[in-house]
XYZ file of C-alpha atoms in Angstrom:
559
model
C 7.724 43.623 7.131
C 10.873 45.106 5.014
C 12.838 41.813 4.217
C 16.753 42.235 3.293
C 18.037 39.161 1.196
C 20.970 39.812 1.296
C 21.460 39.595 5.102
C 20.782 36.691 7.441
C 17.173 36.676 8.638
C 16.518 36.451 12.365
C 13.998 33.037 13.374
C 10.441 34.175 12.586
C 8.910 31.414 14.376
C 6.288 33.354 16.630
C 5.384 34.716 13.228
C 3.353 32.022 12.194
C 0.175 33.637 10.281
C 0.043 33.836 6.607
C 0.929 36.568 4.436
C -1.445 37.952 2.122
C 0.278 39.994 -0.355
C 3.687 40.539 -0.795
C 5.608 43.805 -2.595
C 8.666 42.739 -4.162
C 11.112 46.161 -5.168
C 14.057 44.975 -7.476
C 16.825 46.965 -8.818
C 18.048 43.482 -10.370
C 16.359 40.809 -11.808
C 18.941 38.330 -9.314
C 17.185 39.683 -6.498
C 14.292 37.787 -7.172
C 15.694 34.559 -6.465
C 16.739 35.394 -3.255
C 13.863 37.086 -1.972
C 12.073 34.314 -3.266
C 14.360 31.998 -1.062
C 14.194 34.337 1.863
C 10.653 33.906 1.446
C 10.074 30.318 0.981
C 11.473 29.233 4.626
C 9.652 31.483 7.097
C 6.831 30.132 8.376
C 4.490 33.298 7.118
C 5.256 32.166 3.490
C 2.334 31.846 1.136
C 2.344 31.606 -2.323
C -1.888 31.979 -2.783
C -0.576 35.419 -2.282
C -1.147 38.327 -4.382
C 2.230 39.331 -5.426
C 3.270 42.517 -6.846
C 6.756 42.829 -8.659
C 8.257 46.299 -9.272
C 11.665 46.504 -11.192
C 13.388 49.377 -13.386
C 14.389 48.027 -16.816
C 17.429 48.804 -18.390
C 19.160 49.374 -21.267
C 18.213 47.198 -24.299
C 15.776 45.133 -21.893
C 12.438 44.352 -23.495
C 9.606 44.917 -21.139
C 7.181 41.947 -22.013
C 10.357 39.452 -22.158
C 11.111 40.554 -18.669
C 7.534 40.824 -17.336
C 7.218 36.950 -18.621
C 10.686 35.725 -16.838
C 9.555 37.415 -13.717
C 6.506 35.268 -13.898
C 8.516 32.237 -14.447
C 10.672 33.087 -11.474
C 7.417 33.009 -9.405
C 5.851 30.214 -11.032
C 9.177 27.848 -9.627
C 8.181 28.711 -5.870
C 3.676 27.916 -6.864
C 3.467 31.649 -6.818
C 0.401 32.363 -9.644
C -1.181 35.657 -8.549
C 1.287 37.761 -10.068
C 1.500 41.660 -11.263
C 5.102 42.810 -12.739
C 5.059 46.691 -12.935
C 8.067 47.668 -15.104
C 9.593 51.143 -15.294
C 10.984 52.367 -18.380
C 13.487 55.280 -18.141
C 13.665 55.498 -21.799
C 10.545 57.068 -21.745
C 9.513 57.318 -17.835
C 6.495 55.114 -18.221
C 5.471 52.463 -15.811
C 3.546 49.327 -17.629
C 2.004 46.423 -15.200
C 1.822 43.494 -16.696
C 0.010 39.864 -15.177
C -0.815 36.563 -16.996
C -3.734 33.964 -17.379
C -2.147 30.612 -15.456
C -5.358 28.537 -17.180
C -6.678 29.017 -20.527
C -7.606 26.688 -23.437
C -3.980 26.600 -24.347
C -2.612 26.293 -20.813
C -2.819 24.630 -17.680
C -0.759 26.461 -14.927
C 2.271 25.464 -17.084
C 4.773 28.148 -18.284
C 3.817 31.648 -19.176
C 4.553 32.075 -22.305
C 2.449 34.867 -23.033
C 1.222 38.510 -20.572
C -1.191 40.917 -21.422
C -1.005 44.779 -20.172
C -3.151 45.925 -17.441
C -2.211 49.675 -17.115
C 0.250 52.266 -18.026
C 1.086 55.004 -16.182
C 3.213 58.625 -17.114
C 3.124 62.071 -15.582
C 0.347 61.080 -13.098
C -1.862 59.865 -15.880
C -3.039 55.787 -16.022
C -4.800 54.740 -19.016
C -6.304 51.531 -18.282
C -5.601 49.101 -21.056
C -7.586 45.125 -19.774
C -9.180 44.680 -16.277
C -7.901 41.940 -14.627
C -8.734 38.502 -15.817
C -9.509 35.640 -13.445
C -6.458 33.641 -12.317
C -8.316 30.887 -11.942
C -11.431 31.267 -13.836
C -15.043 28.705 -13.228
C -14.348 27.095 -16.322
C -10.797 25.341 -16.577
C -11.535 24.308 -20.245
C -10.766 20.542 -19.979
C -7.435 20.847 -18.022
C -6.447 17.381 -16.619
C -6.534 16.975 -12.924
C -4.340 14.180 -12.176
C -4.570 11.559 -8.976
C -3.498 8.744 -7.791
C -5.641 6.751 -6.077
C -5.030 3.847 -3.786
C -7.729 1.213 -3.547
C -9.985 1.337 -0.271
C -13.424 -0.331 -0.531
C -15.587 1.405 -0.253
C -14.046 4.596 -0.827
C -12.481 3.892 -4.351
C -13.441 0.159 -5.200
C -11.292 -1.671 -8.394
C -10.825 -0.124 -11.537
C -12.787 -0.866 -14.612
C -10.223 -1.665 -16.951
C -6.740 -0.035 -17.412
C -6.164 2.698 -20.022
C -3.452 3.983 -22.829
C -1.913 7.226 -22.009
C 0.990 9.006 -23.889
C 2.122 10.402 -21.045
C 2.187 7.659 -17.658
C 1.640 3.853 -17.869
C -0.364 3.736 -15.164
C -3.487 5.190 -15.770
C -7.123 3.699 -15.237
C -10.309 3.826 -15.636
C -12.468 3.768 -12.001
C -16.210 3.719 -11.760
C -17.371 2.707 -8.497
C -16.548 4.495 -4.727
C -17.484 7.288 -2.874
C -14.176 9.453 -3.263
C -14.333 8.484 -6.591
C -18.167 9.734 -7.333
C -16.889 13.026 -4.758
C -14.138 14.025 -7.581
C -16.223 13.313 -10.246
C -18.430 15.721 -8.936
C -15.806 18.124 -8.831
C -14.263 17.586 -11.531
C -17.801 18.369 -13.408
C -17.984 21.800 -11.179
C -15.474 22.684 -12.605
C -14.676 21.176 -16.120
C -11.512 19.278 -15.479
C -10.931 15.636 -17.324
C -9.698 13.380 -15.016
C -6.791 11.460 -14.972
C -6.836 8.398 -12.242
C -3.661 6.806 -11.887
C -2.697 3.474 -9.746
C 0.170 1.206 -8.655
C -0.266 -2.418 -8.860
C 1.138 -2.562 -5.745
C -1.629 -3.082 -2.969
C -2.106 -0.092 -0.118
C 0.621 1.637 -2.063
C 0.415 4.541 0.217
C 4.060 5.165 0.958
C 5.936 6.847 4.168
C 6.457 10.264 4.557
C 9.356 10.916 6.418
C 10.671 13.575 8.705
C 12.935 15.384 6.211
C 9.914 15.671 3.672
C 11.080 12.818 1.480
C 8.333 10.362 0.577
C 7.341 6.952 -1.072
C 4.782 5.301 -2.866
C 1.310 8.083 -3.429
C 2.886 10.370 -1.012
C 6.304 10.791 -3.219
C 4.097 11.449 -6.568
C 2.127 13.964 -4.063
C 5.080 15.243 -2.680
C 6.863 15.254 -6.257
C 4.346 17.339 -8.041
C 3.429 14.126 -10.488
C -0.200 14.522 -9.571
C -2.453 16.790 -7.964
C -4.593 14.601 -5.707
C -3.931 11.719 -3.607
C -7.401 9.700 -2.987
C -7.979 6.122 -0.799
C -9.022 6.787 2.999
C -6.333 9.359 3.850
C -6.451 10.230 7.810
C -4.541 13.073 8.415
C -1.428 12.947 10.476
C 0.855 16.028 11.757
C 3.684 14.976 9.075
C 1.457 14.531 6.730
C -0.202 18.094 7.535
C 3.410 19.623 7.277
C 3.778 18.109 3.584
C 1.124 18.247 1.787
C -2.425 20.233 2.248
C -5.544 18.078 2.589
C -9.211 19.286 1.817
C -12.052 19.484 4.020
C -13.093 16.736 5.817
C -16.309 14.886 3.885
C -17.129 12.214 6.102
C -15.849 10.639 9.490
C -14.603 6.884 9.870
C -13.291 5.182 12.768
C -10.370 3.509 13.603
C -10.877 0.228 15.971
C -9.956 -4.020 16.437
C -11.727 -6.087 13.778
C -11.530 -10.109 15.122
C -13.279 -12.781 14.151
C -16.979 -13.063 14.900
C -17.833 -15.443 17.381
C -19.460 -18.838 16.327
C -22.673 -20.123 16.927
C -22.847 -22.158 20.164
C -23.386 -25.543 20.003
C -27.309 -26.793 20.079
C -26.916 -30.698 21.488
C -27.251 -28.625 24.853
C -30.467 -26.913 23.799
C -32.712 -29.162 25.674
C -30.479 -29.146 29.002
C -28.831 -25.155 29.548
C -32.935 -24.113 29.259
C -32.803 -24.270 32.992
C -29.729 -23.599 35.573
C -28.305 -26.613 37.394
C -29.850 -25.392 40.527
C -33.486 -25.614 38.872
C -32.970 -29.199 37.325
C -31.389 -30.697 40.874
C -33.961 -28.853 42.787
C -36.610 -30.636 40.078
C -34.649 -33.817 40.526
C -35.231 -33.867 43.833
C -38.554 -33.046 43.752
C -39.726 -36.135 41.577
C -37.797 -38.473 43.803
C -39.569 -37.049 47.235
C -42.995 -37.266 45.180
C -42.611 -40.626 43.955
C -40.984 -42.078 47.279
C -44.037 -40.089 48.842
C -46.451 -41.585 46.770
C -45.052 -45.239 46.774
C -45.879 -44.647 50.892
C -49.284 -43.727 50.409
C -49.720 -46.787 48.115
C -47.675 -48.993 50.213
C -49.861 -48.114 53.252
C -53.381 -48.433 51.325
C -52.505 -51.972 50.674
C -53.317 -52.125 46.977
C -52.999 -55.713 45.433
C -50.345 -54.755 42.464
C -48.072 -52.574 45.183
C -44.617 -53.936 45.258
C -41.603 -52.589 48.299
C -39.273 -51.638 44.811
C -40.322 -47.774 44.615
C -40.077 -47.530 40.565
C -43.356 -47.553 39.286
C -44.207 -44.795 41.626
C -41.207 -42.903 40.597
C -42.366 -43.699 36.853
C -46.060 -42.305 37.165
C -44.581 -39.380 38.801
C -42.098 -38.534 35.905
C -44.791 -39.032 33.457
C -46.961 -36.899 35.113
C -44.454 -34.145 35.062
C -43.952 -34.974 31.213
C -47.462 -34.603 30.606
C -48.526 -38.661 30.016
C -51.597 -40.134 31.467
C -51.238 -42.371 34.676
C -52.865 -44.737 36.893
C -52.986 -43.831 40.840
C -56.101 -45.628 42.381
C -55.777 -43.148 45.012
C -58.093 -43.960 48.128
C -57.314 -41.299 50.979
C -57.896 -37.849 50.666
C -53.946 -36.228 51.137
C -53.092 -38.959 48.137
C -55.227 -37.250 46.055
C -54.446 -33.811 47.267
C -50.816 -34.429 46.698
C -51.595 -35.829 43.387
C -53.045 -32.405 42.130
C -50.749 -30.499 43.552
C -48.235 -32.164 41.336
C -50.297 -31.712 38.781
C -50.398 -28.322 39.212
C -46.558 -28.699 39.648
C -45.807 -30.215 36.292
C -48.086 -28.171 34.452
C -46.289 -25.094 35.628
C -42.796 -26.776 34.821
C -44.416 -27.981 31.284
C -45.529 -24.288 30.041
C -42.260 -22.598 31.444
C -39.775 -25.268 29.679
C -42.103 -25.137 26.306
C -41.476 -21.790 26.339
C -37.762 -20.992 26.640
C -37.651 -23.969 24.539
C -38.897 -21.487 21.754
C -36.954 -18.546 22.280
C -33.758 -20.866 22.651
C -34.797 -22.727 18.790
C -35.568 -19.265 17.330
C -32.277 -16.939 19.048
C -29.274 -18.575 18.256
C -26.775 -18.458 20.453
C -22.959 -17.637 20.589
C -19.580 -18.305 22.235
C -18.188 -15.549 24.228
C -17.098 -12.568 21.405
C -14.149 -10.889 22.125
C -15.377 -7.411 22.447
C -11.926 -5.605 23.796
C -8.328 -5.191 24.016
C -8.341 -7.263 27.327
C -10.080 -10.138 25.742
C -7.965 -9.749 22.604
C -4.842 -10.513 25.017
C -6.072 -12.839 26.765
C -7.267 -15.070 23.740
C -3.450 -15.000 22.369
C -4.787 -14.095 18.969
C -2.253 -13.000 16.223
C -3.089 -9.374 15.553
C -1.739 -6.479 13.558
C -2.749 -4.362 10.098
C -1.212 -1.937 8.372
C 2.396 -0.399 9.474
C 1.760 2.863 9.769
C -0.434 2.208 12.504
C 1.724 0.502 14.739
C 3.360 3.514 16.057
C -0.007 4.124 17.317
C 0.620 1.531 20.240
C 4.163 2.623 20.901
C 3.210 3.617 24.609
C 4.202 3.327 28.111
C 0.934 1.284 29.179
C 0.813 -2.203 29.291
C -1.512 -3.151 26.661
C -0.695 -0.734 24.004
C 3.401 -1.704 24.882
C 2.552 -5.844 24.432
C -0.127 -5.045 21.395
C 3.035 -2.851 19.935
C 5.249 -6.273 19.795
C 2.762 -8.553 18.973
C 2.385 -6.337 16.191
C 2.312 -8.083 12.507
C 2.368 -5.587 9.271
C 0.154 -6.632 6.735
C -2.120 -5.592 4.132
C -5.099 -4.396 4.541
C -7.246 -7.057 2.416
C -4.640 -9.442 3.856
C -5.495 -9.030 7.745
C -9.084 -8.825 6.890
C -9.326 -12.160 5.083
C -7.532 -14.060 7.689
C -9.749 -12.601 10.356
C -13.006 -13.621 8.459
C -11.937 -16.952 6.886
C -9.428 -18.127 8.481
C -10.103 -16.713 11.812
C -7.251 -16.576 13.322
C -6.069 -12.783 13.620
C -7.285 -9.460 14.843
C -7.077 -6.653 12.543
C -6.236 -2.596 13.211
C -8.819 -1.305 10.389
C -11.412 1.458 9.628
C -14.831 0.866 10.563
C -16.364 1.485 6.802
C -13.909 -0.222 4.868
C -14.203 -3.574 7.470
C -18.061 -3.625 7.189
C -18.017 -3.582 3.437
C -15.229 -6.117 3.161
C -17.352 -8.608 5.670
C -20.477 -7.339 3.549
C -18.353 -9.084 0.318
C -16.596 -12.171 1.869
C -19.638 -12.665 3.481
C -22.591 -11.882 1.237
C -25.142 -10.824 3.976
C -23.976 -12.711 6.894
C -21.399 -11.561 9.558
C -17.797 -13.060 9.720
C -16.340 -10.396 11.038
C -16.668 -8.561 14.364
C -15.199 -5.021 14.970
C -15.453 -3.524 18.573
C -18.210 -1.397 19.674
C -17.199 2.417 19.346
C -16.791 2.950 23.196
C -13.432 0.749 22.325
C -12.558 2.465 19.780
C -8.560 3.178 19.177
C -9.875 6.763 17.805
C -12.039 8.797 15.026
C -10.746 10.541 12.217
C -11.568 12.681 9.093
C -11.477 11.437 5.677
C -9.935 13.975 3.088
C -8.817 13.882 -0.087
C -5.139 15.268 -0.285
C -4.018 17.491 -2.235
C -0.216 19.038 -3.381
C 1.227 21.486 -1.316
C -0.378 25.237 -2.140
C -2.181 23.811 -4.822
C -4.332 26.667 -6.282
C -7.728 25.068 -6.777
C -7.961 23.816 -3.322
C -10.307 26.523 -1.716
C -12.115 25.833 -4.477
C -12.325 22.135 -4.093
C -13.219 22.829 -0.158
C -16.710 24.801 -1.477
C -17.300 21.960 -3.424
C -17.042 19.547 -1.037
C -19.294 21.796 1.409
C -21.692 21.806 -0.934
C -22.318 18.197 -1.911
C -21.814 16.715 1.782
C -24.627 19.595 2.641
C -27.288 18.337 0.102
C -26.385 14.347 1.284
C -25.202 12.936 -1.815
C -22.261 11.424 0.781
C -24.649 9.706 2.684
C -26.236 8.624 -0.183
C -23.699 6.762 -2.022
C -22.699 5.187 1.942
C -26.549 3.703 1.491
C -25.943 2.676 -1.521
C -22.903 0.576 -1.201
C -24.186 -0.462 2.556
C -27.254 -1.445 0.964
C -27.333 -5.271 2.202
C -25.643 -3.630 6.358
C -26.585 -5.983 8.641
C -26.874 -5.367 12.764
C -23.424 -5.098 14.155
C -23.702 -8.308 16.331
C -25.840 -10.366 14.055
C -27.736 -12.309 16.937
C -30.748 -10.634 15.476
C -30.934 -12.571 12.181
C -33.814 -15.190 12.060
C -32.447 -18.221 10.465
C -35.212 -21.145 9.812
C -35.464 -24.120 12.473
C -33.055 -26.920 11.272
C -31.907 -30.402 12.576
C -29.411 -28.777 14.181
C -31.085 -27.217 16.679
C -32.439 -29.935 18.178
C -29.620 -32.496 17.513
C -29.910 -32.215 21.779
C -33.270 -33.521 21.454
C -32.452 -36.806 19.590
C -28.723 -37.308 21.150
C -31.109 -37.844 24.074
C -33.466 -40.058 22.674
C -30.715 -42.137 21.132
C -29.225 -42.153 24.625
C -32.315 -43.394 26.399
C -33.031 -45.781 23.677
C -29.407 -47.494 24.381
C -29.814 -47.269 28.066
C -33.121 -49.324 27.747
C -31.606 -52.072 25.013
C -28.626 -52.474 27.448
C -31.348 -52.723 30.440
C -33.158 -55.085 28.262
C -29.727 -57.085 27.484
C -28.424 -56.930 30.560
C -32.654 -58.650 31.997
C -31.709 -61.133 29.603
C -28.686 -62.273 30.407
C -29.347 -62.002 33.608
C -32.724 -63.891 33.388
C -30.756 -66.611 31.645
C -27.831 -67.219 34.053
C -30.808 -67.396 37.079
C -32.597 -70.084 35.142
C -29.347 -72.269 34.725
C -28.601 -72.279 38.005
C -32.310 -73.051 39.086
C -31.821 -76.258 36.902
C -29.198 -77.096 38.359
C -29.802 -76.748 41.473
C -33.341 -78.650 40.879
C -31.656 -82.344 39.663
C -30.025 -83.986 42.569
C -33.656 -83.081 43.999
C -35.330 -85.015 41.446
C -33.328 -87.743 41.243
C -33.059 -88.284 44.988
C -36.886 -88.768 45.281
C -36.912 -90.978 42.446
């Protein structure tokens, strides 16, 4: 495509591929810049290009002086892959000229210095240096400089904080997986690191619509570092701005809320059964032991009383298991006294055993386990601003959720969901597991919603400048070490103490708690029978005044 700069350029927006090499003709070196600028805003614009400069020198010009300012020129738009082919009328020779962007001296700074790659006269071209590597394997120590944004457990705390004579703000990090992953690439290919952080916490920034940008996306955007490192999930601003790597690893993006506490065990001995089964036993021992106070009644036994209770006792000890006494005479009293038998043993082995699994699972209050039960309970909920937008829909739970909204930190909403739980946190699946994993040390606080209630999934990437060079070289790195499972190995490592998502399977040992039912109802029943026993007393003592004094005008009328 023959590009005029000089005239206004019709929109090239259904143009949208790439170029790959461009062929700049100059008859002044001012044309550059605004072919350059021509360049620079259609959407084909690409400055991993191979670009090839030709331009006709005059008078007094000196050709390696020019060749380098060319370069220069080029350099200002990211534009590295550069050949300058100068022709001399002096003596009608045509000399290309190109540059080394990295060497031990240099690190895609200024050119300062070309080397000639051919000359050419009367149809003759003597070939003076092949072609050097623009960007060679070895990058001979050149810094590579990030900022990084802390995100356990993708780049955990730094060691200690470091002198630089360049930027205040540099540290030293050990521990994380994106930290190990540029580490690793670093060491590919021989770059010294250069980690630098804000003390301000989840100092990502904004990126805004008009490309301006704060916090790590403004020294990204700015051209202060080169990669931008803490969880980044890729958003279509983002995308426009700045050019992230290949996706390592994939996190999700869901409601973390507190995890639901342990139900209360003074019940144990009671919620075994349903209502239905303990009326329907109910029942049951006071038909037996009216039943059997009948068959008693009728055989005429010397100790039998009309008061029911000591038939209703035996049968209730039966059914607990304790010996009795029937002197049972007729043949259906003794029938139905096996068949009770029978009865209670049945009822003995069934509660005995759901007994056990009760003391051994514990059990828990309801968990809220989605967005309905997250409105309904009233909790306080929110996370990180930039998600908000996320809920700013027509529906309406994502339209109440969206101003119920409360920006936080992330470390912020997590620790008030797991210790003082009282809010629901927007938050990545990873980084909420280890953070429980650490406030917790083993055991669950936390409790983040199963992935069919997911909000959604996303990539994780590491970010990098706009057309930064080494990036497709970055992207084969990546390939490589996520193919041979070193990711998944550091996620082992640092998930090393995971625990089951819901928690109900840990075993916990048998304490005093779980069966505080049992004794609540043995205190119980032992103040029932002292206020029984009181109540016989008193009782027993206000029958024996009154039989005295009803007896004396008796006696003292016969005397």
């Amino acid at each position: 495509m023959t590009k005029n700069s000089y005239r206004k350029h019709a929109n090239a927006s259904h143009f949208p591929e790439k170029a790959k090499n461009y062929f700049l003709i100059l008859k002044k070196k001012s044309q550059l810049t605004y072919q350059l600028m021509l360049l620079s805003h259609l959407p084909s614009f690409n400055p991993l290009a191979k670009v090839i400069v030709y331009y006709h020198l005059r008078l007094r010009e000196n050709s390696e002086r020019v060749s380098i300012w060319l370069i220069n020129k080029l350099r200002d738009y990211r534009i590295y892959k550069t050949i300058v082919f100068l022709y001399s009328p002096i003596n009608e020779e045509i000399t290309s000229y190109s540059w080394t962007p990295y060497t031990e001296k240099n690190c895609a700074g200024k050119c300062d210095s070309v080397y000639i790659l051919d000359k050419c006269k009367d149809n003759n071209v003597t070939q003076f240096n092949a072609q050097r590597e623009m960007f060679p394997l070895d990058l001979k120590g050149c810094p590579l400089a990030l900022y990084a944004v802390i995100s356990e457990p993708y780049v955990l705390p730094p060691e200690r904080k470091l002198t630089h004579e360049r930027w205040n703000d540099v540290y030293e990090f050990q521990k994380g997986g994106e930290i190990n992953l540029v580490k690793i690439i670093s060491q590919f290919t021989n770059m010294s690191v250069i980690f630098r952080m804000s003390r301000k916490e989840d100092n990502w920034g904004e990126v805004y619509k008009n490309g301006t940008a704060t916090g790590g996306f403004g020294l990204l955007r700015n051209d202060f570092v080169d990669l931008f490192i803490g969880n980044i999930e890729v958003t279509k601003t983002i995308r426009k701005w700045f050019h992230p790597t290949v996706s390592y690893t994939q996190d999700e993006m869901t409601w973390c809320v507190p995890k639901a506490k342990q139900a209360a065990t003074w019940d144990n001995l009671i919620i075994i059964f349903q209502w239905s089964t303990w009326v329907a036993t109910f029942l049951s021992i006071l038909l037996m032991g009216l039943t059997f106070h009948y068959l008693r009644y009728k055989e005429q036994t010397s100790n039998t009383t009309k008061w029911p209770t000591y038939s209703i006792l035996m049968t209730i000890s039966m059914l607990l298991g304790n010996g009795t006494r029937f002197e049972a005479r007729s043949s259906p009293f003794r029938i139905l006294i096996f068949g009770w038998l029978c009865f209670s043993l049945n009822m003995s082995i069934s509660y005995e055993s759901f007994l056990r699994s009760f003391l051994m699972h514990p059990r828990f209050e309801k968990q809220i386990s989605n967005e309905l039960d997250l409105i309904q309970s009233g909790m306080p909920l929110g996370g990180r601003e930039i998600y908000r937008s996320y809920f700013e829909t027509n529906n309406a739970s994502g339209s109440y959720l969206y101003r119920k909204y409360n920006s936080t930190t992330f470390s912020e909403g997590i620790r008030r969901a797991a210790l003082d739980r009282n809010f629901a946190v927007v938050s990545s699946r990873r980084q909420a597991e280890y953070m429980d994993q650490k406030l917790g040390k083993g055991a669950a606080l936390i409790y983040c919603f199963p992935e069919s209630n997911n909000l959604y999934k996303y990539g994780v990437v590491l970010l990098a400048r706009k057309w930064f060079p080494m990036l497709e070289r970055f992207n084969n790195i990546i390939r490589r070490v996520s193919e041979n499972g070193l990711i998944n190995k550091w996620n082992e490592e640092l998930f090393i103490h995971r625990i089951g998502s819901d928690g109900t399977s840990t075993i916990v040992p048998l304490t005093i708690q779980h069966l505080l039912g049992a004794f609540m109802l043995i205190g119980i029943l032992y103040a029932v029978s002292v206020i029984v026993f009181i109540a016989e007393v008193v009782l027993g003592s206000i029958v024996k005044g009154k039989w005295k004094i009803n007896r004396k005008p008796w006696l003292f009328k016969r005397n």
